């Protein structure tokens, strides 16, 4: 039995910790938010002090408490000020996955991430950094194209905006003025959006997978941007053009910095070109849960093996899967009204919980309740098989919707079109030679 220490920024990885406990291992789970997420479901240390302050200052007293007893593996689930610094300290003492100062830099500092892409030979759309909205407005007036607005750092994704023309972006810049200290404008590129992820153990790539994610709250890509409303995931190969021209080019850099964990490159693909958009140098939610649903290898073995530099044979029950996110208001807004705290979630049982990854949920007297920390309740996942000649993704979607149909949550929100665009776009990418 191993002891896994999870150091979580907001509680995102607690469903992973839950699975590792079910696999027979000990887990210490610390959530820096000190929220009620997971209460009654997973044990948390009785520490009521923040490990890392909003300014990135590390509380050494909390570090000492968390390291007693010493863990066999440390799992860090998110980037943010101070988390990368702590990861650099701990990785010299314990096998560690998911956190690094370099990963924090490459993801949160978008211009630096674009610079790294250019250095390793990945095409990027023109990107410009601003901290003055009036200057950005003048820039768009001089360059009246379609632009994408992205806030810097690990900010709420609801302000990300994709314009159809210069006038549209100017209107949003006027509306956003003063909301963020720093932001980027990236020239919009038209094509197929797909993410490529590799898992790296410090020496070798142990797995490659692809994701098509939907971020808009409502079907048909309407409504505000969210963290994720659902994903389709399928297994990739290092031989594909998509890997070789994209995320595969970062491997020498990963060896140089000693990175261990998953790293994802979000891209736009045209018939002849790949454009890198941004890096995710950590666990990617909710796609990671779909990947784990498909995987034969126990989750703890993957995390420990990657953290320890062990060569792994990562095999899968099926080659593709789907995940659908379930939420209640105020999601995706970053507010905490009392109305939805304590809402009863019915239908969860021992048979379907293996396909359900709980986030903003707690348990009280054997009743599952919304914990009231943002409203992002859970992800429902399923793997797909080829049934009666149907595409495996159709089978995965059928299974996901069956699980959702057995749940009862007041005012629940989810998308029924997750995966629909994947059938056609996979065919197009294959015809173009990328897959």
Short mmCIF file of C-alpha atoms in Angstrom, two decimals:
data_model
loop_
_atom_site.label_atom_id
_atom_site.label_comp_id
_atom_site.label_asym_id
_atom_site.label_seq_id
_atom_site.Cartn_x
_atom_site.Cartn_y
_atom_site.Cartn_z
CA UNK A 1 0.00 0.00 0.00
CA UNK A 2 1.34 3.42 -0.99
CA UNK A 3 0.63 6.80 0.60
CA UNK A 4 -0.38 9.51 -1.90
CA UNK A 5 -0.36 13.17 -0.87
CA UNK A 6 -2.68 15.31 -2.99
CA UNK A 7 -1.99 19.05 -2.90
CA UNK A 8 -5.01 20.64 -4.56
CA UNK A 9 -5.59 24.28 -5.41
CA UNK A 10 -9.40 24.16 -5.61
CA UNK A 11 -10.35 20.51 -5.07
CA UNK A 12 -10.31 19.52 -8.77
CA UNK A 13 -8.47 16.24 -8.23
CA UNK A 14 -10.47 14.86 -5.33
CA UNK A 15 -12.39 12.38 -7.54
CA UNK A 16 -8.98 11.00 -8.59
CA UNK A 17 -7.96 10.70 -4.94
CA UNK A 18 -11.25 8.91 -4.29
CA UNK A 19 -10.44 6.32 -6.98
CA UNK A 20 -6.97 5.72 -5.54
CA UNK A 21 -8.49 4.99 -2.14
CA UNK A 22 -10.83 2.51 -3.83
CA UNK A 23 -7.74 0.88 -5.38
CA UNK A 24 -6.51 0.12 -1.85
CA UNK A 25 -4.09 2.94 -1.12
CA UNK A 26 -3.84 5.63 1.55
CA UNK A 27 -4.53 9.24 0.55
CA UNK A 28 -3.99 12.55 2.31
CA UNK A 29 -6.00 15.17 0.44
CA UNK A 30 -5.36 18.84 1.12
CA UNK A 31 -7.51 21.50 -0.59
CA UNK A 32 -5.98 24.96 -0.43
CA UNK A 33 -9.47 26.51 -0.72
CA UNK A 34 -10.43 24.90 2.65
CA UNK A 35 -13.94 24.41 1.23
CA UNK A 36 -16.56 21.75 2.00
CA UNK A 37 -15.98 20.02 -1.37
CA UNK A 38 -15.73 16.28 -0.73
CA UNK A 39 -16.80 16.54 2.90
CA UNK A 40 -18.12 13.18 4.09
CA UNK A 41 -16.74 11.44 0.98
CA UNK A 42 -12.98 11.69 1.42
CA UNK A 43 -10.96 12.29 4.58
CA UNK A 44 -9.02 15.56 4.74
CA UNK A 45 -6.35 16.56 7.28
CA UNK A 46 -7.63 18.80 10.11
CA UNK A 47 -5.63 21.80 8.90
CA UNK A 48 -7.52 25.09 8.73
CA UNK A 49 -4.65 27.22 7.44
CA UNK A 50 -3.83 27.93 3.80
CA UNK A 51 -0.76 26.22 2.41
CA UNK A 52 -0.27 28.91 -0.25
CA UNK A 53 -1.53 32.49 0.00
CA UNK A 54 -3.10 34.35 -2.95
CA UNK A 55 0.26 36.12 -3.33
CA UNK A 56 2.05 32.76 -3.65
CA UNK A 57 3.65 32.67 -0.18
CA UNK A 58 4.18 29.11 1.10
CA UNK A 59 3.20 28.33 4.71
CA UNK A 60 6.10 26.17 5.93
CA UNK A 61 4.16 25.01 8.97
CA UNK A 62 1.45 23.50 6.79
CA UNK A 63 4.10 21.86 4.57
CA UNK A 64 5.59 20.14 7.64
CA UNK A 65 2.18 18.87 8.74
CA UNK A 66 1.36 17.49 5.30
CA UNK A 67 4.64 15.57 5.08
CA UNK A 68 3.98 13.59 8.27
CA UNK A 69 3.95 10.72 7.54
CA UNK A 70 6.09 11.04 4.43
CA UNK A 71 4.24 10.26 1.19
CA UNK A 72 5.34 7.76 -1.43
CA UNK A 73 4.01 10.06 -4.15
CA UNK A 74 2.93 13.72 -4.31
CA UNK A 75 0.15 14.73 -6.72
CA UNK A 76 -0.39 18.41 -7.59
CA UNK A 77 -3.49 19.22 -9.59
CA UNK A 78 -3.35 22.85 -10.75
CA UNK A 79 -1.03 25.71 -11.65
CA UNK A 80 -0.98 28.97 -9.71
CA UNK A 81 1.29 31.33 -7.78
CA UNK A 82 3.43 29.40 -5.32
CA UNK A 83 2.37 25.93 -6.46
CA UNK A 84 5.16 25.59 -9.01
CA UNK A 85 7.76 26.73 -6.47
CA UNK A 86 6.53 24.17 -3.94
CA UNK A 87 6.59 21.46 -6.60
CA UNK A 88 10.25 22.20 -7.39
CA UNK A 89 11.12 21.79 -3.72
CA UNK A 90 9.20 18.57 -3.20
CA UNK A 91 10.21 16.78 -6.40
CA UNK A 92 13.79 16.45 -5.11
CA UNK A 93 12.52 14.53 -2.07
CA UNK A 94 9.53 12.54 -3.36
CA UNK A 95 8.17 11.21 -6.65
CA UNK A 96 5.93 14.07 -7.85
CA UNK A 97 3.48 14.47 -10.71
CA UNK A 98 1.47 17.40 -12.04
CA UNK A 99 3.37 20.42 -10.75
CA UNK A 100 6.42 22.39 -11.90
CA UNK A 101 7.64 25.96 -12.05
CA UNK A 102 8.30 25.61 -15.77
CA UNK A 103 4.80 24.22 -16.37
CA UNK A 104 3.28 27.10 -14.41
CA UNK A 105 5.24 29.57 -16.53
CA UNK A 106 4.43 28.00 -19.89
CA UNK A 107 0.68 27.88 -19.16
CA UNK A 108 0.01 31.11 -17.27
CA UNK A 109 2.35 33.39 -19.21
CA UNK A 110 0.75 33.04 -22.64
CA UNK A 111 3.37 35.06 -24.57
CA UNK A 112 6.09 32.88 -23.04
CA UNK A 113 4.10 29.79 -24.02
CA UNK A 114 3.91 31.10 -27.59
CA UNK A 115 7.65 31.81 -27.53
CA UNK A 116 8.35 28.22 -26.52
CA UNK A 117 6.16 27.00 -29.40
CA UNK A 118 8.15 29.09 -31.86
CA UNK A 119 11.48 27.92 -30.42
CA UNK A 120 10.57 24.24 -30.90
CA UNK A 121 9.09 24.83 -34.36
CA UNK A 122 5.34 24.97 -33.73
CA UNK A 123 3.37 27.54 -35.76
CA UNK A 124 1.44 30.12 -33.72
CA UNK A 125 -1.12 32.80 -34.64
CA UNK A 126 0.17 36.36 -34.08
CA UNK A 127 -0.35 37.20 -30.39
CA UNK A 128 0.00 40.56 -28.64
CA UNK A 129 0.09 41.38 -24.91
CA UNK A 130 -1.67 44.41 -23.42
CA UNK A 131 -2.37 45.93 -20.01
CA UNK A 132 -4.06 49.06 -21.34
CA UNK A 133 -7.50 48.75 -22.97
CA UNK A 134 -7.29 52.06 -24.81
CA UNK A 135 -4.06 50.91 -26.49
CA UNK A 136 -5.67 47.59 -27.39
CA UNK A 137 -8.66 49.39 -28.95
CA UNK A 138 -6.37 51.57 -31.05
CA UNK A 139 -4.46 48.43 -32.11
CA UNK A 140 -7.64 46.71 -33.33
CA UNK A 141 -8.74 49.90 -35.13
CA UNK A 142 -5.43 49.79 -37.01
CA UNK A 143 -5.72 46.02 -37.59
CA UNK A 144 -9.49 45.37 -38.13
CA UNK A 145 -9.39 41.57 -38.16
CA UNK A 146 -11.13 38.85 -36.14
CA UNK A 147 -9.32 38.55 -32.80
CA UNK A 148 -9.51 36.35 -29.72
CA UNK A 149 -9.37 38.01 -26.28
CA UNK A 150 -7.69 35.93 -23.54
CA UNK A 151 -7.09 37.02 -19.92
CA UNK A 152 -3.57 36.37 -18.63
CA UNK A 153 -2.84 33.99 -15.78
CA UNK A 154 -5.16 31.35 -14.38
CA UNK A 155 -8.18 33.67 -14.58
CA UNK A 156 -11.85 32.79 -14.96
CA UNK A 157 -12.47 31.65 -18.54
CA UNK A 158 -15.85 33.39 -18.81
CA UNK A 159 -14.21 36.54 -20.19
CA UNK A 160 -12.50 34.76 -23.10
CA UNK A 161 -14.06 36.21 -26.25
CA UNK A 162 -13.83 35.24 -29.93
CA UNK A 163 -14.79 38.05 -32.29
CA UNK A 164 -16.14 37.85 -35.82
CA UNK A 165 -14.53 41.14 -36.85
CA UNK A 166 -12.66 44.18 -35.51
CA UNK A 167 -15.80 46.06 -34.51
CA UNK A 168 -16.97 43.17 -32.35
CA UNK A 169 -13.66 43.04 -30.50
CA UNK A 170 -13.61 46.81 -29.96
CA UNK A 171 -17.07 46.60 -28.40
CA UNK A 172 -15.96 43.85 -26.00
CA UNK A 173 -12.74 45.67 -25.10
CA UNK A 174 -14.81 48.71 -24.16
CA UNK A 175 -17.06 46.46 -22.07
CA UNK A 176 -14.17 44.60 -20.38
CA UNK A 177 -12.08 47.72 -19.68
CA UNK A 178 -10.61 47.54 -16.20
CA UNK A 179 -11.53 43.90 -15.54
CA UNK A 180 -7.99 42.50 -15.84
CA UNK A 181 -4.51 43.98 -15.50
CA UNK A 182 -3.10 41.99 -18.41
CA UNK A 183 -4.55 40.23 -21.44
CA UNK A 184 -3.68 39.02 -24.92
CA UNK A 185 -5.19 39.49 -28.35
CA UNK A 186 -4.58 36.55 -30.67
CA UNK A 187 -5.38 36.63 -34.36
CA UNK A 188 -8.26 34.25 -35.03
CA UNK A 189 -7.42 31.20 -37.15
CA UNK A 190 -10.19 29.17 -38.78
CA UNK A 191 -9.99 25.38 -38.76
CA UNK A 192 -10.59 22.34 -36.53
CA UNK A 193 -9.81 22.75 -32.84
CA UNK A 194 -8.24 19.69 -31.22
CA UNK A 195 -5.93 19.14 -28.25
CA UNK A 196 -3.05 16.67 -28.19
CA UNK A 197 -1.76 15.40 -24.86
CA UNK A 198 1.25 13.32 -23.94
CA UNK A 199 2.19 11.79 -20.59
CA UNK A 200 5.90 12.12 -19.80
CA UNK A 201 7.84 10.29 -17.07
CA UNK A 202 10.98 12.45 -17.19
CA UNK A 203 12.58 10.29 -19.87
CA UNK A 204 9.95 8.89 -22.22
CA UNK A 205 6.44 9.47 -23.55
CA UNK A 206 4.18 6.78 -22.05
CA UNK A 207 0.88 7.75 -23.70
CA UNK A 208 -0.63 10.03 -26.36
CA UNK A 209 -4.29 11.01 -26.55
CA UNK A 210 -6.44 13.59 -28.33
CA UNK A 211 -9.38 15.64 -27.08
CA UNK A 212 -12.16 17.69 -28.63
CA UNK A 213 -13.66 19.82 -25.87
CA UNK A 214 -16.74 22.02 -25.65
CA UNK A 215 -16.44 25.07 -23.40
CA UNK A 216 -19.65 27.01 -24.05
CA UNK A 217 -22.39 26.48 -21.47
CA UNK A 218 -25.20 25.67 -23.90
CA UNK A 219 -25.74 23.41 -26.89
CA UNK A 220 -24.75 24.78 -30.26
CA UNK A 221 -21.86 26.68 -28.61
CA UNK A 222 -24.13 29.32 -27.09
CA UNK A 223 -23.77 31.03 -23.74
CA UNK A 224 -20.70 31.97 -21.70
CA UNK A 225 -17.34 30.21 -21.70
CA UNK A 226 -16.83 27.63 -18.96
CA UNK A 227 -13.93 25.49 -17.80
CA UNK A 228 -15.39 22.52 -19.68
CA UNK A 229 -18.90 21.28 -20.48
CA UNK A 230 -17.74 18.01 -22.00
CA UNK A 231 -15.08 16.22 -24.03
CA UNK A 232 -14.53 13.43 -26.50
CA UNK A 233 -11.19 11.66 -26.00
CA UNK A 234 -9.45 9.08 -28.14
CA UNK A 235 -6.09 7.34 -28.06
CA UNK A 236 -3.35 8.70 -30.32
CA UNK A 237 0.05 7.66 -31.57
CA UNK A 238 3.52 9.18 -31.77
CA UNK A 239 3.52 8.30 -35.47
CA UNK A 240 0.73 10.70 -36.41
CA UNK A 241 1.38 14.02 -38.13
CA UNK A 242 -0.74 15.71 -35.45
CA UNK A 243 1.70 14.53 -32.78
CA UNK A 244 4.90 15.07 -34.79
CA UNK A 245 4.03 18.61 -35.90
CA UNK A 246 2.54 19.58 -32.53
CA UNK A 247 2.98 18.43 -28.96
CA UNK A 248 5.72 15.92 -29.85
CA UNK A 249 8.11 18.80 -30.53
CA UNK A 250 8.16 19.73 -26.83
CA UNK A 251 9.68 16.39 -25.69
CA UNK A 252 13.36 17.54 -25.69
CA UNK A 253 12.33 20.52 -23.53
CA UNK A 254 10.48 18.22 -21.12
CA UNK A 255 13.63 16.13 -20.68
CA UNK A 256 15.69 19.25 -20.10
CA UNK A 257 13.46 20.64 -17.33
CA UNK A 258 12.70 17.25 -15.75
CA UNK A 259 8.95 17.52 -16.31
CA UNK A 260 6.76 14.61 -15.16
CA UNK A 261 3.06 14.46 -15.90
CA UNK A 262 0.64 15.20 -18.72
CA UNK A 263 1.08 18.20 -20.99
CA UNK A 264 -1.48 19.29 -23.56
CA UNK A 265 -1.19 21.51 -26.63
CA UNK A 266 -4.42 23.08 -27.87
CA UNK A 267 -4.31 23.61 -31.63
CA UNK A 268 -6.21 24.76 -34.69
CA UNK A 269 -5.71 22.47 -37.69
CA UNK A 270 -6.18 23.42 -41.32
CA UNK A 271 -5.60 21.18 -44.32
CA UNK A 272 -1.92 22.07 -44.46
CA UNK A 273 -1.02 23.82 -41.19
CA UNK A 274 -1.06 23.32 -37.42
CA UNK A 275 -1.30 26.38 -35.15
CA UNK A 276 -0.49 26.09 -31.46
CA UNK A 277 -2.83 28.10 -29.21
CA UNK A 278 -1.94 27.35 -25.59
CA UNK A 279 -0.40 24.82 -23.22
CA UNK A 280 -1.98 22.97 -20.31
CA UNK A 281 0.96 21.73 -18.22
CA UNK A 282 -1.06 19.80 -15.62
CA UNK A 283 -4.11 17.54 -15.40
CA UNK A 284 -6.74 18.59 -17.94
CA UNK A 285 -10.29 18.59 -16.60
CA UNK A 286 -12.60 16.88 -17.55
CA UNK A 287 -10.70 14.97 -20.25
CA UNK A 288 -8.50 13.19 -17.69
CA UNK A 289 -11.57 11.47 -16.24
CA UNK A 290 -12.56 10.16 -19.68
CA UNK A 291 -9.03 8.85 -20.17
CA UNK A 292 -9.15 7.06 -16.82
CA UNK A 293 -12.56 5.57 -17.70
CA UNK A 294 -10.98 4.02 -20.80
CA UNK A 295 -7.75 2.85 -19.14
CA UNK A 296 -6.99 -0.72 -17.97
CA UNK A 297 -4.02 0.29 -15.80
CA UNK A 298 -4.99 1.29 -12.22
CA UNK A 299 -4.90 5.06 -11.83
CA UNK A 300 -2.43 4.91 -8.94
CA UNK A 301 0.00 2.90 -11.09
CA UNK A 302 -0.05 5.54 -13.84
CA UNK A 303 0.49 8.43 -11.41
CA UNK A 304 3.21 6.67 -9.42
CA UNK A 305 4.93 5.33 -12.52
CA UNK A 306 5.06 8.72 -14.26
CA UNK A 307 6.17 10.46 -11.04
CA UNK A 308 8.91 7.85 -10.47
CA UNK A 309 10.20 7.69 -14.04
CA UNK A 310 9.08 4.10 -14.58
CA UNK A 311 8.46 2.79 -18.09
CA UNK A 312 4.80 1.86 -18.35
CA UNK A 313 2.61 -0.16 -20.67
CA UNK A 314 -0.58 1.91 -20.69
CA UNK A 315 -3.35 -0.20 -22.22
CA UNK A 316 -7.03 0.60 -22.70
CA UNK A 317 -10.42 -1.11 -22.58
CA UNK A 318 -11.52 0.99 -25.56
CA UNK A 319 -9.95 3.59 -27.81
CA UNK A 320 -12.43 6.43 -27.25
CA UNK A 321 -14.78 7.87 -24.66
CA UNK A 322 -16.97 10.82 -23.75
CA UNK A 323 -17.43 12.96 -20.65
CA UNK A 324 -20.34 15.33 -19.92
CA UNK A 325 -20.24 17.97 -17.20
CA UNK A 326 -23.25 18.54 -14.93
CA UNK A 327 -23.67 21.86 -13.15
CA UNK A 328 -26.17 24.12 -11.39
CA UNK A 329 -26.25 27.91 -11.13
CA UNK A 330 -24.25 30.08 -10.56
CA UNK A 331 -21.81 28.10 -12.73
CA UNK A 332 -19.83 29.34 -14.62
CA UNK A 333 -19.92 32.60 -12.63
CA UNK A 334 -17.41 32.78 -9.79
CA UNK A 335 -19.89 33.59 -7.03
CA UNK A 336 -21.28 31.54 -4.14
CA UNK A 337 -24.99 32.25 -3.52
CA UNK A 338 -26.66 30.31 -0.72
CA UNK A 339 -29.57 29.16 -2.91
CA UNK A 340 -27.88 26.07 -4.38
CA UNK A 341 -25.81 25.08 -1.36
CA UNK A 342 -27.27 21.85 -0.03
CA UNK A 343 -29.35 20.96 -3.11
CA UNK A 344 -30.12 17.21 -3.00
CA UNK A 345 -28.56 15.01 -5.70
CA UNK A 346 -30.51 11.78 -6.18
CA UNK A 347 -29.75 8.64 -8.16
CA UNK A 348 -26.10 8.10 -7.23
CA UNK A 349 -25.44 4.47 -6.31
CA UNK A 350 -22.70 1.84 -6.19
CA UNK A 351 -23.44 0.81 -9.78
CA UNK A 352 -23.14 4.21 -11.50
CA UNK A 353 -20.59 5.96 -9.23
CA UNK A 354 -17.73 4.28 -11.11
CA UNK A 355 -18.71 6.47 -14.08
CA UNK A 356 -19.22 9.65 -12.02
CA UNK A 357 -16.48 12.05 -10.93
CA UNK A 358 -17.78 14.31 -8.17
CA UNK A 359 -16.56 17.92 -7.74
CA UNK A 360 -18.76 20.40 -5.92
CA UNK A 361 -20.47 17.70 -3.87
CA UNK A 362 -20.44 16.66 -0.23
CA UNK A 363 -22.11 13.84 1.67
CA UNK A 364 -24.19 14.19 4.81
CA UNK A 365 -26.03 11.26 6.43
CA UNK A 366 -25.70 9.18 3.24
CA UNK A 367 -27.23 11.98 1.17
CA UNK A 368 -25.26 13.63 -1.64
CA UNK A 369 -25.62 17.42 -1.62
CA UNK A 370 -24.25 20.34 -3.64
CA UNK A 371 -21.38 21.77 -1.60
CA UNK A 372 -22.10 25.30 -2.82
CA UNK A 373 -18.66 26.17 -4.17
CA UNK A 374 -19.39 27.34 -7.68
CA UNK A 375 -21.95 24.83 -8.94
CA UNK A 376 -19.74 22.56 -11.09
CA UNK A 377 -21.13 19.31 -9.68
CA UNK A 378 -19.68 16.35 -11.56
CA UNK A 379 -18.54 14.76 -14.80
CA UNK A 380 -20.21 11.65 -16.21
CA UNK A 381 -17.95 9.45 -18.34
CA UNK A 382 -18.29 6.38 -20.55
CA UNK A 383 -16.07 4.45 -22.91
CA UNK A 384 -17.32 3.37 -26.31
CA UNK A 385 -17.32 0.10 -28.22
CA UNK A 386 -18.32 -0.59 -31.81
CA UNK A 387 -21.87 -1.89 -31.44
CA UNK A 388 -24.04 -2.97 -34.39
CA UNK A 389 -21.77 -1.08 -36.77
CA UNK A 390 -22.15 2.22 -34.93
CA UNK A 391 -19.16 4.44 -34.20
CA UNK A 392 -17.73 3.79 -30.69
CA UNK A 393 -18.38 7.42 -29.76
CA UNK A 394 -22.11 6.89 -30.32
CA UNK A 395 -21.97 3.97 -27.90
CA UNK A 396 -20.10 6.12 -25.35
CA UNK A 397 -22.66 8.88 -25.68
CA UNK A 398 -25.53 6.43 -25.26
CA UNK A 399 -23.98 5.17 -22.02
CA UNK A 400 -23.35 8.69 -20.70
CA UNK A 401 -26.92 9.77 -21.35
CA UNK A 402 -28.25 6.62 -19.70
CA UNK A 403 -26.32 7.44 -16.52
CA UNK A 404 -27.47 11.07 -16.57
CA UNK A 405 -31.06 9.91 -17.09
CA UNK A 406 -30.92 8.03 -13.79
CA UNK A 407 -29.94 11.15 -11.82
CA UNK A 408 -32.22 13.81 -10.40
CA UNK A 409 -30.76 17.25 -9.69
CA UNK A 410 -32.91 20.41 -9.46
CA UNK A 411 -32.06 22.98 -12.17
CA UNK A 412 -29.25 20.82 -13.55
CA UNK A 413 -27.44 22.06 -16.67
CA UNK A 414 -25.61 19.90 -19.21
CA UNK A 415 -25.08 19.65 -22.96
CA UNK A 416 -26.57 16.84 -25.07
CA UNK A 417 -24.40 17.58 -28.11
CA UNK A 418 -21.00 16.60 -26.66
CA UNK A 419 -19.13 14.59 -29.28
CA UNK A 420 -21.46 15.43 -32.16
CA UNK A 421 -18.89 17.47 -34.08
CA UNK A 422 -16.20 14.84 -33.56
CA UNK A 423 -17.51 12.32 -36.12
CA UNK A 424 -17.18 14.68 -39.08
CA UNK A 425 -14.02 16.44 -37.85
CA UNK A 426 -12.18 13.17 -37.19
CA UNK A 427 -12.96 12.12 -40.76
CA UNK A 428 -11.68 15.47 -42.05
CA UNK A 429 -8.45 15.27 -40.03
CA UNK A 430 -7.92 11.72 -41.31
CA UNK A 431 -8.54 12.79 -44.93
CA UNK A 432 -6.04 15.63 -44.49
CA UNK A 433 -3.45 13.17 -43.14
CA UNK A 434 -3.18 14.48 -39.57
CA UNK A 435 -4.33 11.32 -37.82
#
